[in-house]
PDB file of C-alpha atoms in Angstrom:
ATOM      1  CA  UNK A   1     133.830  25.440  34.778  1.00 62.00           C
ATOM      2  CA  UNK A   2     132.946  25.920  31.123  1.00 75.00           C
ATOM      3  CA  UNK A   3     132.193  29.603  31.712  1.00 78.00           C
ATOM      4  CA  UNK A   4     133.751  31.499  28.803  1.00 80.00           C
ATOM      5  CA  UNK A   5     134.103  34.698  30.852  1.00 81.00           C
ATOM      6  CA  UNK A   6     136.434  33.102  33.402  1.00 78.00           C
ATOM      7  CA  UNK A   7     140.115  33.172  32.481  1.00 77.00           C
ATOM      8  CA  UNK A   8     143.586  33.062  34.015  1.00 79.00           C
ATOM      9  CA  UNK A   9     144.412  31.592  37.412  1.00 81.00           C
ATOM     10  CA  UNK A  10     141.865  32.259  40.141  1.00 80.00           C
ATOM     11  CA  UNK A  11     143.284  33.184  43.543  1.00 82.00           C
ATOM     12  CA  UNK A  12     141.814  33.732  46.997  1.00 84.00           C
ATOM     13  CA  UNK A  13     141.721  37.494  47.591  1.00 81.00           C
ATOM     14  CA  UNK A  14     140.986  37.520  51.321  1.00 84.00           C
ATOM     15  CA  UNK A  15     139.484  35.450  54.108  1.00 85.00           C
ATOM     16  CA  UNK A  16     137.824  36.774  57.255  1.00 84.00           C
ATOM     17  CA  UNK A  17     135.152  39.250  58.230  1.00 85.00           C
ATOM     18  CA  UNK A  18     132.248  39.687  58.105  1.00 87.00           C
ATOM     19  CA  UNK A  19     132.200  35.891  58.512  1.00 85.00           C
ATOM     20  CA  UNK A  20     129.181  33.595  58.920  1.00 82.00           C
ATOM     21  CA  UNK A  21     127.534  34.943  62.084  1.00 83.00           C
ATOM     22  CA  UNK A  22     125.739  37.964  60.543  1.00 84.00           C
ATOM     23  CA  UNK A  23     124.677  35.945  57.480  1.00 83.00           C
ATOM     24  CA  UNK A  24     121.526  33.995  56.687  1.00 79.00           C
ATOM     25  CA  UNK A  25     121.880  30.238  56.659  1.00 73.00           C
ATOM     26  CA  UNK A  26     122.605  29.173  53.093  1.00 70.00           C
ATOM     27  CA  UNK A  27     119.514  26.957  53.086  1.00 67.00           C
ATOM     28  CA  UNK A  28     117.228  29.985  53.080  1.00 70.00           C
ATOM     29  CA  UNK A  29     118.795  31.110  49.775  1.00 77.00           C
ATOM     30  CA  UNK A  30     119.487  34.819  50.294  1.00 82.00           C
ATOM     31  CA  UNK A  31     120.581  37.193  47.482  1.00 89.00           C
ATOM     32  CA  UNK A  32     124.079  36.795  46.057  1.00 89.00           C
ATOM     33  CA  UNK A  33     126.712  39.502  46.654  1.00 92.00           C
ATOM     34  CA  UNK A  34     127.059  42.286  44.089  1.00 94.00           C
ATOM     35  CA  UNK A  35     130.224  43.938  42.804  1.00 93.00           C
ATOM     36  CA  UNK A  36     131.121  47.270  41.224  1.00 92.00           C
ATOM     37  CA  UNK A  37     134.186  49.506  41.059  1.00 93.00           C
ATOM     38  CA  UNK A  38     136.243  47.474  43.531  1.00 93.00           C
ATOM     39  CA  UNK A  39     133.454  47.140  46.092  1.00 95.00           C
ATOM     40  CA  UNK A  40     131.444  44.125  47.207  1.00 95.00           C
ATOM     41  CA  UNK A  41     127.940  44.330  48.692  1.00 96.00           C
ATOM     42  CA  UNK A  42     126.766  41.481  50.897  1.00 94.00           C
ATOM     43  CA  UNK A  43     123.174  40.849  52.018  1.00 92.00           C
ATOM     44  CA  UNK A  44     123.312  39.454  55.545  1.00 89.00           C
ATOM     45  CA  UNK A  45     120.609  38.574  58.061  1.00 87.00           C
ATOM     46  CA  UNK A  46     118.779  41.884  58.235  1.00 89.00           C
ATOM     47  CA  UNK A  47     122.159  43.507  57.627  1.00 93.00           C
ATOM     48  CA  UNK A  48     123.897  45.002  54.632  1.00 95.00           C
ATOM     49  CA  UNK A  49     127.667  45.294  54.197  1.00 96.00           C
ATOM     50  CA  UNK A  50     129.881  47.256  51.828  1.00 96.00           C
ATOM     51  CA  UNK A  51     133.398  45.800  51.503  1.00 95.00           C
ATOM     52  CA  UNK A  52     136.618  46.472  49.659  1.00 95.00           C
ATOM     53  CA  UNK A  53     136.564  43.583  47.182  1.00 91.00           C
ATOM     54  CA  UNK A  54     140.348  43.220  47.122  1.00 90.00           C
ATOM     55  CA  UNK A  55     141.233  43.016  50.807  1.00 91.00           C
ATOM     56  CA  UNK A  56     137.891  42.463  52.585  1.00 91.00           C
ATOM     57  CA  UNK A  57     137.958  45.723  54.566  1.00 93.00           C
ATOM     58  CA  UNK A  58     134.430  46.517  55.758  1.00 95.00           C
ATOM     59  CA  UNK A  59     133.703  50.009  54.444  1.00 96.00           C
ATOM     60  CA  UNK A  60     130.298  50.294  56.107  1.00 97.00           C
ATOM     61  CA  UNK A  61     127.476  48.207  57.548  1.00 96.00           C
ATOM     62  CA  UNK A  62     123.785  48.819  58.242  1.00 96.00           C
ATOM     63  CA  UNK A  63     121.383  46.868  60.425  1.00 95.00           C
ATOM     64  CA  UNK A  64     117.967  46.985  58.731  1.00 93.00           C
ATOM     65  CA  UNK A  65     115.262  44.934  60.512  1.00 89.00           C
ATOM     66  CA  UNK A  66     112.986  44.864  57.435  1.00 87.00           C
ATOM     67  CA  UNK A  67     115.710  43.947  54.951  1.00 87.00           C
ATOM     68  CA  UNK A  68     115.519  40.142  54.959  1.00 81.00           C
ATOM     69  CA  UNK A  69     114.667  38.474  51.651  1.00 83.00           C
ATOM     70  CA  UNK A  70     115.323  34.841  50.795  1.00 81.00           C
ATOM     71  CA  UNK A  71     113.917  32.156  48.440  1.00 77.00           C
ATOM     72  CA  UNK A  72     116.059  33.314  45.509  1.00 79.00           C
ATOM     73  CA  UNK A  73     115.269  30.267  43.319  1.00 76.00           C
ATOM     74  CA  UNK A  74     111.717  31.618  43.082  1.00 77.00           C
ATOM     75  CA  UNK A  75     111.900  35.300  43.959  1.00 84.00           C
ATOM     76  CA  UNK A  76     114.254  38.157  43.024  1.00 88.00           C
ATOM     77  CA  UNK A  77     116.974  40.029  44.862  1.00 91.00           C
ATOM     78  CA  UNK A  78     116.168  43.327  46.530  1.00 93.00           C
ATOM     79  CA  UNK A  79     119.597  44.754  45.620  1.00 95.00           C
ATOM     80  CA  UNK A  80     120.916  46.372  42.469  1.00 96.00           C
ATOM     81  CA  UNK A  81     124.050  48.419  41.846  1.00 96.00           C
ATOM     82  CA  UNK A  82     124.921  50.888  39.118  1.00 94.00           C
ATOM     83  CA  UNK A  83     128.162  52.841  39.211  1.00 92.00           C
ATOM     84  CA  UNK A  84     128.481  54.381  42.658  1.00 94.00           C
ATOM     85  CA  UNK A  85     124.813  53.897  43.582  1.00 96.00           C
ATOM     86  CA  UNK A  86     123.505  50.903  45.510  1.00 97.00           C
ATOM     87  CA  UNK A  87     119.733  50.440  45.300  1.00 97.00           C
ATOM     88  CA  UNK A  88     118.043  48.503  48.118  1.00 97.00           C
ATOM     89  CA  UNK A  89     114.337  47.633  48.290  1.00 95.00           C
ATOM     90  CA  UNK A  90     113.141  47.827  51.914  1.00 94.00           C
ATOM     91  CA  UNK A  91     109.408  47.208  52.387  1.00 91.00           C
ATOM     92  CA  UNK A  92     107.618  49.772  50.163  1.00 92.00           C
ATOM     93  CA  UNK A  93     110.632  52.043  49.586  1.00 94.00           C
ATOM     94  CA  UNK A  94     113.718  51.878  47.407  1.00 96.00           C
ATOM     95  CA  UNK A  95     116.815  53.228  49.135  1.00 97.00           C
ATOM     96  CA  UNK A  96     119.645  54.797  47.192  1.00 97.00           C
ATOM     97  CA  UNK A  97     122.928  54.431  49.066  1.00 97.00           C
ATOM     98  CA  UNK A  98     126.386  55.766  48.326  1.00 96.00           C
ATOM     99  CA  UNK A  99     128.378  52.656  47.423  1.00 95.00           C
ATOM    100  CA  UNK A 100     131.577  53.878  49.115  1.00 95.00           C
ATOM    101  CA  UNK A 101     130.178  55.229  52.384  1.00 96.00           C
ATOM    102  CA  UNK A 102     126.760  53.597  52.703  1.00 96.00           C
ATOM    103  CA  UNK A 103     125.184  57.027  53.236  1.00 97.00           C
ATOM    104  CA  UNK A 104     121.525  57.390  52.343  1.00 96.00           C
ATOM    105  CA  UNK A 105     121.233  59.582  49.242  1.00 96.00           C
ATOM    106  CA  UNK A 106     117.526  59.306  48.481  1.00 94.00           C
ATOM    107  CA  UNK A 107     114.437  57.106  48.629  1.00 96.00           C
ATOM    108  CA  UNK A 108     111.862  56.302  45.963  1.00 96.00           C
ATOM    109  CA  UNK A 109     108.300  55.109  46.504  1.00 94.00           C
ATOM    110  CA  UNK A 110     106.017  52.824  44.541  1.00 94.00           C
ATOM    111  CA  UNK A 111     103.815  55.092  42.393  1.00 94.00           C
ATOM    112  CA  UNK A 112     100.581  55.744  44.253  1.00 92.00           C
ATOM    113  CA  UNK A 113      98.286  54.399  41.529  1.00 92.00           C
ATOM    114  CA  UNK A 114     100.159  51.071  41.477  1.00 93.00           C
ATOM    115  CA  UNK A 115     100.482  50.464  45.218  1.00 92.00           C
ATOM    116  CA  UNK A 116      98.695  47.337  46.441  1.00 87.00           C
ATOM    117  CA  UNK A 117      96.068  48.182  49.033  1.00 84.00           C
ATOM    118  CA  UNK A 118      97.343  45.526  51.455  1.00 83.00           C
ATOM    119  CA  UNK A 119     100.932  45.876  52.755  1.00 86.00           C
ATOM    120  CA  UNK A 120     102.621  47.356  49.658  1.00 91.00           C
ATOM    121  CA  UNK A 121     106.206  46.281  48.982  1.00 91.00           C
ATOM    122  CA  UNK A 122     108.836  46.998  46.327  1.00 94.00           C
ATOM    123  CA  UNK A 123     109.689  43.695  44.606  1.00 92.00           C
ATOM    124  CA  UNK A 124     112.039  43.611  41.617  1.00 94.00           C
ATOM    125  CA  UNK A 125     114.623  46.391  41.197  1.00 96.00           C
ATOM    126  CA  UNK A 126     116.832  47.238  38.226  1.00 96.00           C
ATOM    127  CA  UNK A 127     118.634  50.555  37.765  1.00 95.00           C
ATOM    128  CA  UNK A 128     119.669  52.137  34.467  1.00 93.00           C
ATOM    129  CA  UNK A 129     121.245  55.572  33.949  1.00 91.00           C
ATOM    130  CA  UNK A 130     117.851  57.094  33.120  1.00 92.00           C
ATOM    131  CA  UNK A 131     115.317  55.033  35.049  1.00 94.00           C
ATOM    132  CA  UNK A 132     114.722  52.600  37.877  1.00 96.00           C
ATOM    133  CA  UNK A 133     112.518  49.634  37.016  1.00 96.00           C
ATOM    134  CA  UNK A 134     110.502  47.983  39.761  1.00 95.00           C
ATOM    135  CA  UNK A 135     107.497  45.847  40.542  1.00 94.00           C
ATOM    136  CA  UNK A 136     104.764  46.369  43.090  1.00 93.00           C
ATOM    137  CA  UNK A 137     104.003  43.409  45.335  1.00 89.00           C
ATOM    138  CA  UNK A 138     102.952  42.841  48.949  1.00 84.00           C
ATOM    139  CA  UNK A 139     104.964  42.119  52.081  1.00 80.00           C
ATOM    140  CA  UNK A 140     103.274  38.772  52.649  1.00 71.00           C
ATOM    141  CA  UNK A 141     104.472  37.693  49.172  1.00 66.00           C
ATOM    142  CA  UNK A 142     108.092  37.701  50.361  1.00 63.00           C
ATOM    143  CA  UNK A 143     109.296  34.573  52.133  1.00 60.00           C
ATOM    144  CA  UNK A 144     111.655  35.509  54.972  1.00 58.00           C
ATOM    145  CA  UNK A 145     112.720  32.171  56.463  1.00 57.00           C
ATOM    146  CA  UNK A 146     112.498  33.582  59.989  1.00 53.00           C
ATOM    147  CA  UNK A 147     114.067  30.534  61.598  1.00 52.00           C
ATOM    148  CA  UNK A 148     116.736  30.031  58.950  1.00 47.00           C
ATOM    149  CA  UNK A 149     114.979  26.916  57.735  1.00 50.00           C
ATOM    150  CA  UNK A 150     115.895  25.193  54.496  1.00 51.00           C
ATOM    151  CA  UNK A 151     113.640  26.444  51.723  1.00 52.00           C
ATOM    152  CA  UNK A 152     113.277  24.109  48.795  1.00 56.00           C
ATOM    153  CA  UNK A 153     109.662  23.097  48.462  1.00 55.00           C
ATOM    154  CA  UNK A 154     106.516  24.116  46.592  1.00 56.00           C
ATOM    155  CA  UNK A 155     103.568  25.675  48.346  1.00 57.00           C
ATOM    156  CA  UNK A 156     101.896  28.920  49.206  1.00 57.00           C
ATOM    157  CA  UNK A 157     105.139  30.808  49.929  1.00 55.00           C
ATOM    158  CA  UNK A 158     106.658  29.881  46.574  1.00 53.00           C
ATOM    159  CA  UNK A 159     103.505  30.749  44.675  1.00 55.00           C
ATOM    160  CA  UNK A 160     103.164  34.202  46.187  1.00 60.00           C
ATOM    161  CA  UNK A 161     106.383  35.787  44.898  1.00 74.00           C
ATOM    162  CA  UNK A 162     104.661  37.719  42.133  1.00 84.00           C
ATOM    163  CA  UNK A 163     104.347  41.337  41.088  1.00 89.00           C
ATOM    164  CA  UNK A 164     101.002  43.008  40.476  1.00 89.00           C
ATOM    165  CA  UNK A 165     102.480  45.779  38.302  1.00 94.00           C
ATOM    166  CA  UNK A 166     105.740  46.812  36.660  1.00 95.00           C
ATOM    167  CA  UNK A 167     106.892  50.404  36.350  1.00 96.00           C
ATOM    168  CA  UNK A 168     109.819  52.716  35.701  1.00 96.00           C
ATOM    169  CA  UNK A 169     110.517  55.910  37.626  1.00 96.00           C
ATOM    170  CA  UNK A 170     113.098  58.642  37.163  1.00 95.00           C
ATOM    171  CA  UNK A 171     116.059  57.950  39.500  1.00 93.00           C
ATOM    172  CA  UNK A 172     116.267  61.566  40.685  1.00 91.00           C
ATOM    173  CA  UNK A 173     112.701  62.877  40.769  1.00 91.00           C
ATOM    174  CA  UNK A 174     110.746  59.641  41.221  1.00 91.00           C
ATOM    175  CA  UNK A 175     108.488  60.690  38.335  1.00 94.00           C
ATOM    176  CA  UNK A 176     106.550  57.773  36.841  1.00 96.00           C
ATOM    177  CA  UNK A 177     107.881  57.174  33.308  1.00 96.00           C
ATOM    178  CA  UNK A 178     105.717  54.189  32.359  1.00 96.00           C
ATOM    179  CA  UNK A 179     103.763  51.357  33.923  1.00 96.00           C
ATOM    180  CA  UNK A 180     102.366  47.952  33.023  1.00 95.00           C
ATOM    181  CA  UNK A 181      99.546  46.082  34.731  1.00 92.00           C
ATOM    182  CA  UNK A 182      98.329  42.704  33.595  1.00 81.00           C
ATOM    183  CA  UNK A 183      98.122  39.452  35.472  1.00 81.00           C
ATOM    184  CA  UNK A 184     100.809  38.297  37.919  1.00 87.00           C
ATOM    185  CA  UNK A 185     104.425  39.026  36.952  1.00 90.00           C
ATOM    186  CA  UNK A 186     106.789  36.172  37.869  1.00 89.00           C
ATOM    187  CA  UNK A 187     109.820  37.872  39.418  1.00 89.00           C
ATOM    188  CA  UNK A 188     112.651  35.449  38.532  1.00 88.00           C
ATOM    189  CA  UNK A 189     111.696  35.554  34.857  1.00 91.00           C
ATOM    190  CA  UNK A 190     112.253  39.306  34.435  1.00 93.00           C
ATOM    191  CA  UNK A 191     115.069  39.976  31.968  1.00 94.00           C
ATOM    192  CA  UNK A 192     116.106  43.485  30.913  1.00 93.00           C
ATOM    193  CA  UNK A 193     118.190  44.386  27.875  1.00 89.00           C
ATOM    194  CA  UNK A 194     118.915  47.737  26.269  1.00 84.00           C
ATOM    195  CA  UNK A 195     115.454  48.245  24.765  1.00 87.00           C
ATOM    196  CA  UNK A 196     113.172  45.419  25.878  1.00 93.00           C
ATOM    197  CA  UNK A 197     111.946  43.779  29.082  1.00 94.00           C
ATOM    198  CA  UNK A 198     110.949  40.115  28.968  1.00 95.00           C
ATOM    199  CA  UNK A 199     108.983  38.309  31.657  1.00 93.00           C
ATOM    200  CA  UNK A 200     106.395  35.608  32.259  1.00 92.00           C
ATOM    201  CA  UNK A 201     103.016  36.308  33.781  1.00 88.00           C
ATOM    202  CA  UNK A 202     100.403  33.836  34.852  1.00 79.00           C
TER     203      UNK A 202
END
């Protein structure tokens, strides 16, 4: 690799559970694992795992029937982690979980004025110390690969992974801090830096 952030000898840390059985087939392109403070978070097939990143010990696991999200080349992950908080978008809610125990700490909702009328869903999620940024979309805009099929083609499923609005809410109170509505926000183009959000809309 030519990655400038990779250095020193890389070594296998652990091998074993949770293994392949509770995972989505790789062809469906599910979200990549996340890491923070020695913990690894893995998005399985309607399951979510918290692991010790250094020895693979499973710290906690949740079965969440509505969790599945795939098609990552065209959509966005429904997970984000900041410090000891793991944020998980499940249908129209954003769950805040304790990263060490997996305990539910809070839930946030899409602001009422921005909720799509038909099957509202929380799309993009990005947490900062002072706000949580999200997009409003619809459930039918999320490809789920119910049979584990390979997903690498154009068509109606790929075209639907769009947000109808972008917003920021306070992570504690859920108060709406700002919102943006325009055309259709293309999820995989959203890029957040310290002061600016960049994205493409059609």
